[in-house]
XYZ file of C-alpha atoms in Angstrom:
499
model
C 19.888 27.716 10.898
C 18.666 24.420 8.192
C 18.524 21.309 10.649
C 21.778 19.666 9.955
C 20.779 15.778 10.918
C 21.682 13.002 8.992
C 20.881 9.714 11.208
C 23.180 6.820 11.160
C 21.020 3.565 11.872
C 21.293 -0.500 12.411
C 19.925 -1.995 9.739
C 19.397 -5.543 9.368
C 19.086 -7.415 5.498
C 16.499 -10.493 5.893
C 18.138 -13.788 3.962
C 16.599 -13.587 2.434
C -10.424 -14.816 -27.493
C -10.740 -15.831 -28.323
C -9.029 -19.831 -27.434
C -11.070 -22.497 -25.193
C -9.527 -24.693 -23.635
C -9.698 -27.830 -22.127
C -7.974 -28.899 -18.787
C -7.653 -32.593 -16.798
C -6.674 -31.890 -13.361
C -3.704 -33.001 -12.472
C -3.286 -34.511 -8.201
C -2.621 -31.331 -6.604
C -6.205 -29.705 -7.404
C -9.410 -30.480 -6.277
C -12.534 -28.976 -7.173
C -14.318 -25.742 -5.937
C -17.851 -24.966 -4.937
C -19.496 -25.270 -8.389
C -20.611 -22.049 -8.024
C -17.223 -20.084 -9.846
C -16.575 -20.916 -13.622
C -12.811 -22.302 -14.539
C -11.978 -19.408 -17.315
C -13.179 -15.645 -17.662
C -12.242 -13.305 -20.252
C -9.639 -10.502 -21.111
C -9.905 -7.948 -23.181
C -6.535 -6.982 -24.170
C -7.177 -4.356 -26.454
C -9.343 -2.100 -23.416
C -5.816 -2.652 -21.132
C -3.077 -2.104 -24.156
C -4.865 0.893 -24.715
C -4.913 2.233 -21.011
C -1.356 0.826 -21.135
C -0.212 3.097 -23.574
C -2.641 6.313 -21.771
C -0.919 5.984 -18.423
C 1.697 7.616 -19.990
C 0.446 10.803 -21.884
C -1.838 11.360 -17.554
C -1.326 15.452 -17.259
C -0.626 15.727 -12.915
C -2.681 19.099 -14.327
C -5.372 17.428 -15.500
C -6.562 17.171 -11.757
C -6.230 20.544 -11.474
C -10.759 21.467 -11.427
C -11.059 18.220 -8.900
C -8.130 20.174 -6.547
C -9.242 23.273 -6.106
C -12.262 22.015 -5.405
C -10.826 19.452 -2.721
C -9.677 23.101 -1.496
C -12.236 24.669 -0.866
C -13.710 21.199 0.818
C -11.421 21.562 3.596
C -11.841 25.068 4.572
C -13.173 25.349 8.096
C -14.272 22.240 8.639
C -16.831 20.582 11.420
C -14.786 19.378 13.977
C -16.249 15.927 15.599
C -14.297 12.536 16.443
C -16.969 10.102 15.783
C -18.657 10.934 12.009
C -17.883 8.270 8.438
C -15.351 10.304 6.919
C -14.193 9.859 3.196
C -11.670 11.478 0.454
C -11.131 10.761 -2.646
C -7.194 8.819 -3.331
C -5.806 9.154 -7.004
C -2.696 6.765 -8.675
C 0.515 8.279 -7.371
C 0.660 8.107 -12.215
C -1.735 10.223 -12.029
C -0.842 12.788 -9.543
C 2.980 11.985 -10.248
C 4.329 12.300 -14.227
C 8.055 10.451 -14.769
C 8.091 10.629 -17.663
C 9.197 7.006 -18.523
C 9.766 6.244 -22.387
C 7.814 3.359 -22.388
C 4.793 1.528 -20.778
C 7.839 -1.323 -19.904
C 10.464 1.275 -17.834
C 6.740 1.955 -16.447
C 6.337 -0.980 -15.035
C 10.224 -1.877 -14.547
C 10.262 0.812 -12.771
C 7.168 0.127 -10.796
C 9.164 -3.182 -9.470
C 11.875 -2.335 -8.412
C 10.362 0.028 -5.777
C 7.784 -2.897 -5.367
C 10.758 -5.086 -3.968
C 10.856 -2.565 -1.837
C 8.426 -1.963 -0.268
C 8.519 -5.968 0.963
C 11.846 -5.948 1.369
C 10.594 -2.938 4.263
C 7.931 -5.880 5.409
C 9.458 -8.436 5.927
C 12.894 -6.835 8.010
C 9.951 -5.272 9.660
C 8.254 -8.718 10.819
C 12.058 -10.112 10.969
C 12.098 -7.555 14.102
C 9.335 -8.571 15.303
C 9.635 -11.813 15.202
C 13.964 -11.602 16.523
C 11.719 -9.385 19.637
C 14.542 -6.420 18.355
C 13.919 -4.198 21.140
C 14.283 0.184 20.520
C 17.488 -0.695 21.984
C 18.327 -2.573 19.506
C 17.324 0.014 17.279
C 18.408 3.062 18.662
C 20.252 5.976 16.474
C 24.223 6.550 16.187
C 25.614 9.345 17.702
C 24.337 13.410 15.893
C 25.010 16.210 16.325
C 21.984 18.301 16.848
C 22.163 22.148 16.783
C 20.163 24.252 18.815
C 17.651 25.199 16.070
C 16.977 21.724 16.347
C 14.819 21.958 18.761
C 11.992 23.215 17.385
C 11.728 21.245 14.449
C 9.654 18.174 14.173
C 10.333 14.151 13.429
C 9.344 12.037 11.053
C 9.092 8.659 10.282
C 9.925 6.885 6.859
C 8.747 4.173 4.691
C 10.592 2.054 1.544
C 7.806 3.271 -0.219
C 8.147 5.071 -2.797
C 6.128 7.398 -1.607
C 3.851 4.802 -2.517
C 1.020 3.465 -4.678
C -2.459 5.747 -3.860
C -1.835 9.346 -2.783
C -5.042 10.622 -0.954
C -6.007 14.572 -0.193
C -6.508 15.719 3.606
C -5.780 18.444 4.984
C -3.250 19.694 8.062
C -3.102 22.670 10.360
C -5.444 25.823 11.575
C -6.788 26.851 8.922
C -6.305 23.657 6.296
C -3.907 23.430 3.981
C -4.240 20.402 1.799
C -1.829 17.753 0.801
C -1.565 14.775 -1.320
C -0.419 11.941 1.718
C 0.096 8.390 0.160
C -1.609 5.646 1.923
C 0.462 2.406 4.019
C -2.091 -0.450 5.937
C 2.001 -1.795 6.142
C 2.636 1.151 9.036
C 1.926 3.054 12.284
C 3.565 6.899 11.407
C 2.246 9.530 10.725
C 3.643 12.580 8.876
C 4.490 14.784 6.504
C 7.501 16.928 4.919
C 7.734 20.230 7.666
C 9.152 23.853 6.927
C 12.802 24.569 7.552
C 13.455 21.309 5.107
C 17.315 20.474 6.164
C 16.138 18.101 2.706
C 13.083 17.769 1.775
C 12.023 15.669 -2.045
C 9.990 17.542 -4.300
C 6.660 16.779 -3.654
C 3.558 18.169 -5.329
C 2.172 20.479 -2.698
C 3.917 23.596 -0.712
C 5.516 22.260 2.375
C 3.726 22.626 5.463
C 4.140 25.634 7.480
C 3.951 25.173 10.989
C 4.007 28.242 11.772
C 1.470 29.157 9.743
C -1.244 26.847 11.945
C -2.283 28.074 15.246
C -2.847 23.867 16.440
C 0.613 23.021 15.944
C 1.563 21.843 19.279
C 4.763 19.537 18.892
C 5.021 16.372 21.586
C 7.129 16.100 25.576
C 9.710 12.919 26.369
C 6.552 11.771 28.374
C 3.983 12.283 26.001
C 2.578 8.555 25.950
C 2.835 8.582 21.584
C 6.136 9.631 22.516
C 6.382 6.884 24.112
C 4.909 4.102 21.707
C 7.575 5.596 18.902
C 9.895 2.187 17.654
C 12.290 4.978 17.956
C 12.359 8.343 19.966
C 14.989 10.684 21.712
C 14.643 13.739 23.744
C 15.688 17.590 23.214
C 15.225 19.927 25.933
C 11.910 18.423 27.016
C 10.510 17.698 23.129
C 10.308 14.314 21.792
C 12.162 14.315 18.439
C 11.845 10.349 16.117
C 13.294 8.956 13.562
C 12.692 6.321 11.572
C 14.914 4.479 9.064
C 13.496 0.491 6.855
C 15.708 -1.596 4.767
C 15.946 0.913 1.072
C 18.069 3.588 3.287
C 15.162 6.396 3.697
C 14.235 7.863 6.645
C 12.994 10.849 7.664
C 13.387 13.135 11.468
C 12.132 15.772 12.966
C 10.168 16.260 15.688
C 6.682 14.350 17.058
C 3.424 16.324 17.201
C 0.263 16.710 16.521
C -1.894 18.220 14.410
C -5.947 18.543 13.252
C -5.931 16.610 10.927
C -9.174 17.574 8.535
C -11.586 14.654 5.746
C -12.344 16.691 3.299
C -15.693 18.286 3.944
C -16.634 15.973 6.113
C -15.355 17.187 9.287
C -12.003 16.850 10.740
C -9.858 15.067 14.458
C -7.653 17.836 16.717
C -4.268 16.714 17.750
C -3.782 13.843 16.009
C 0.231 13.340 17.081
C 1.759 13.123 13.349
C 5.922 13.759 12.613
C 6.595 17.185 10.800
C 9.704 15.716 8.943
C 12.400 18.868 7.661
C 14.905 15.424 6.973
C 13.431 13.606 4.309
C 15.735 10.837 1.861
C 15.040 7.968 -0.694
C 12.262 7.466 -2.366
C 10.188 9.254 -2.105
C 8.467 10.900 -4.630
C 5.331 13.464 -4.972
C 2.976 13.355 -2.049
C 3.440 15.598 0.887
C 4.370 13.567 3.601
C 2.655 9.010 4.036
C -0.850 8.144 6.417
C 0.016 5.609 8.196
C -4.262 3.406 8.286
C -1.490 0.061 10.254
C -3.299 -1.554 13.468
C -0.541 0.250 15.635
C -1.730 3.062 18.507
C -0.255 5.256 16.041
C -2.030 4.890 13.339
C -4.602 7.148 11.509
C -7.154 4.695 12.282
C -6.797 3.522 16.149
C -6.108 7.343 17.015
C -8.708 8.270 15.051
C -11.490 5.583 17.389
C -12.505 4.106 13.738
C -15.095 0.894 13.554
C -13.854 0.854 10.213
C -12.143 1.572 7.293
C -12.119 0.957 3.326
C -10.568 1.712 0.517
C -11.603 1.217 -3.622
C -7.999 0.493 -5.585
C -8.975 2.091 -9.501
C -6.511 0.411 -11.836
C -3.542 2.447 -11.798
C -3.194 3.439 -15.437
C -6.647 4.758 -14.563
C -6.801 8.114 -14.388
C -10.031 7.821 -12.008
C -9.751 8.658 -8.611
C -12.047 6.671 -5.609
C -12.672 6.932 -1.785
C -10.117 6.174 0.732
C -13.668 6.474 4.287
C -13.911 5.424 8.158
C -16.947 3.978 10.296
C -18.822 3.740 6.413
C -21.100 0.396 6.823
C -19.326 -3.088 4.631
C -21.757 -2.913 1.115
C -23.912 -5.957 2.194
C -22.759 -8.296 -0.487
C -18.619 -8.525 0.922
C -17.153 -11.998 0.643
C -15.524 -11.462 4.347
C -12.579 -12.946 6.158
C -11.381 -13.099 10.090
C -9.790 -10.420 10.115
C -6.903 -12.478 12.066
C -3.993 -10.541 14.765
C -0.408 -10.647 15.144
C 0.488 -10.890 18.573
C 4.264 -10.294 17.996
C 2.893 -7.326 15.496
C 0.445 -5.116 15.260
C 0.420 -3.422 12.118
C 0.046 -6.192 9.540
C -4.198 -7.046 8.497
C -3.555 -10.484 8.346
C -6.466 -12.623 6.279
C -7.807 -15.885 7.046
C -7.429 -17.482 3.536
C -8.727 -20.756 3.367
C -7.215 -20.893 -0.115
C -6.267 -20.407 -4.077
C -8.105 -21.377 -5.895
C -7.168 -22.093 -10.237
C -9.458 -21.878 -13.577
C -12.384 -24.302 -10.601
C -9.408 -26.327 -8.574
C -8.990 -25.939 -5.384
C -4.781 -25.763 -5.463
C -3.721 -28.304 -2.245
C -1.146 -26.695 -0.036
C -0.186 -27.393 3.770
C -2.522 -25.798 5.608
C -0.401 -24.362 7.725
C 0.758 -22.176 4.609
C -1.813 -19.017 4.900
C -1.603 -19.436 9.318
C -0.597 -17.450 11.599
C 1.687 -19.134 13.671
C 2.138 -19.046 17.074
C 5.418 -18.073 16.538
C 4.335 -14.275 14.579
C 5.493 -16.132 11.507
C 3.001 -17.208 8.409
C -0.234 -16.472 7.562
C -1.228 -13.579 4.521
C -1.871 -9.895 5.336
C -4.037 -7.288 3.307
C -1.554 -4.463 1.628
C -2.752 -1.999 -0.637
C 1.307 -0.637 -0.663
C 2.095 -3.736 -1.798
C 1.862 -4.882 -5.816
C 2.182 -8.163 -6.696
C 0.577 -10.489 -4.399
C 3.248 -12.568 -2.863
C 2.297 -16.173 -1.733
C 5.427 -18.271 0.135
C 7.021 -20.145 -2.882
C 5.234 -23.814 -2.577
C 1.627 -21.766 -2.532
C 3.158 -20.091 -5.386
C 4.845 -22.244 -7.774
C 1.449 -24.793 -7.457
C -0.878 -21.991 -8.455
C 1.497 -21.008 -11.315
C 1.699 -24.313 -12.126
C -1.492 -25.156 -12.600
C -2.113 -22.198 -14.166
C -0.153 -22.829 -16.618
C -1.089 -26.393 -17.543
C -4.038 -24.534 -18.342
C -2.984 -21.901 -20.572
C -0.893 -24.876 -22.390
C -2.514 -22.616 -25.934
C -1.116 -19.756 -25.418
C 2.167 -18.577 -26.754
C 4.611 -18.425 -24.075
C 7.580 -15.269 -24.362
C 9.894 -15.421 -21.903
C 10.723 -14.050 -17.688
C 9.785 -10.683 -17.433
C 11.469 -9.211 -13.890
C 9.789 -10.778 -11.233
C 7.278 -12.863 -13.322
C 8.242 -15.912 -14.904
C 4.788 -17.185 -16.237
C 4.748 -14.129 -19.587
C 2.342 -14.850 -22.227
C 2.977 -12.515 -26.059
C -0.980 -12.025 -26.966
C 0.071 -9.457 -29.293
C -2.328 -11.188 -32.360
C -5.500 -11.124 -30.306
C -8.564 -8.527 -29.295
C -9.222 -11.104 -26.037
C -8.916 -14.594 -24.546
C -10.336 -16.778 -22.158
C -8.006 -17.136 -19.677
C -8.728 -19.571 -15.906
C -10.486 -17.601 -12.712
C -7.891 -17.175 -10.014
C -10.224 -16.891 -6.588
C -9.031 -16.738 -2.851
C -11.609 -18.776 -0.616
C -12.029 -18.003 2.556
C -14.131 -19.965 6.012
C -17.929 -21.032 5.221
C -17.385 -21.667 1.536
C -17.307 -18.398 0.326
C -15.049 -17.483 -2.106
C -13.455 -13.595 -4.051
C -13.365 -13.832 -7.677
C -11.033 -11.873 -9.564
C -11.365 -10.560 -12.016
C -8.615 -11.271 -14.771
C -7.203 -8.277 -15.848
C -6.416 -7.939 -11.574
C -4.002 -11.081 -12.455
C -2.376 -11.568 -15.997
C -1.501 -7.669 -17.245
C 0.537 -6.253 -19.923
C 4.017 -5.258 -19.402
C 4.572 -3.645 -22.138
C 3.284 -2.014 -25.629
C 3.044 -4.711 -27.463
C 1.283 -6.677 -25.807
C 3.234 -9.509 -23.911
C 1.446 -10.028 -20.545
C 2.436 -11.874 -17.144
C 0.360 -13.043 -14.204
C 0.746 -11.034 -11.951
C 1.973 -13.266 -8.189
C 4.978 -14.029 -7.124
C 6.887 -16.747 -4.576
C 8.704 -14.742 -1.555
C 10.652 -16.888 0.464
C 9.014 -15.301 3.875
C 7.219 -17.310 5.986
C 4.779 -14.811 6.168
C 3.255 -14.071 2.527
C 1.108 -10.651 1.087
C -2.273 -10.002 -0.957
C -1.552 -7.091 -3.583
C -3.477 -3.650 -4.567
C -3.026 -5.565 -8.820
C -5.123 -8.193 -6.951
C -7.458 -5.369 -5.587
C -7.985 -3.227 -8.186
C -11.632 -2.556 -8.394
C -12.705 -4.295 -5.361
C -13.376 -2.200 -1.791
C -11.833 -3.679 0.911
C -13.554 -2.934 3.582
C -11.594 -4.038 7.805
C -14.176 -4.144 10.159
C -12.443 -3.281 13.344
C -15.398 -3.818 15.684
C -16.032 -7.316 14.412
C -12.597 -8.671 13.286
C -13.708 -9.552 9.955
C -12.136 -7.758 5.835
C -14.650 -7.929 3.519
C -14.251 -7.488 -0.453
C -16.903 -6.556 -2.807
C -16.123 -5.997 -6.560
C -17.642 -2.603 -8.353
C -17.510 -1.296 -5.776
C -15.613 2.016 -7.070
């Protein structure tokens, strides 16, 4: 019999060129370090060409690469301490949603992004308000006898993520595309038999064909660490829902996880979901890279991990690496933890500069307060960087004041600063940099903050405001940069052009 488990959840909502220009500093700006340039060039022709090409990406073109990765995951060496490396792929290189034009693709991305940000803020809201496990318990549901052998899963409103990696699960190892998420801890994948499974690129995992599949008991430490869990005949069940209603349900288990030909780790706790509903698509499940005890990074006792995110309009791939050395040229900031919520990775940000001028914001804007509010997290699943409204307004106003020579146009979705650059091949724009302690700064490429939103030459400033106390450094700004999380030394590193 199929799994007949349709939970309802207590959901809390949140109340929430060619042109050279001159610049006269406003009272809210100060001069950034002299090494920073005031302008940089954005190649409009190249970015528009790539935007047009993404609509015609064919996931079948990855078939050769996929077969190579599958072969690499056959009988990997079992280990628990070596370095691991697996490939990363963009969502649109794996799943062609057949959008009619680039504008509709961008709108879909931004809708997913808003859902994700709501989910992250909801998670923070739970933590700051000391909402306990009992407050999150599911309502009574009917469990059939057949349900006892079905795994549990964790849900997310991330629309299945924007970047996927390829890992093996089980013995013998079967390869699956899994969404990456630094904002989640629980790992999960869809499992047979399906009560309600969404479309994924790979065959659904069948636990009966894996010799290493082992359901966890209710007394297991991993079960006790779940935010929401249930017990049925001694087996650990859990269910998780996020702000948009997406969820997966099943039985918590341990399995062997393989990383290409670089090794495997046994007894990784993860969900095996039979009822998975919401915004999920394409990926078989999710790899949680957060800082909590159930994340993959914590379970494999990684001392560090890093990723490099290629442009989302690109068919190219990069890598996710565990326990590899941080690039020597990394610009580093202190990795901070929130005592109220151990999942998120906060970075100690000293400020933001535009056009070589530091933007004046209150010192507490990017600091994590004792209550757990404030601060800025580095997140691979959020696309657009969100800054607290006051900080965003200052950054945006500075950018606008330095681009008065450019033809403005109407706002687009969450973007309020857009330009009509259809008549240009390239353009000089103000630089944007993130600054960290010790005078260190990370200069963003122009294409990481002025992005096309249609095929006719409309570009928007890719930052957005948030009413939440927490700011988020998104993946558009991280594209083309290897982002390293040195967990042993509490550092976050940014190394451009290391994909």
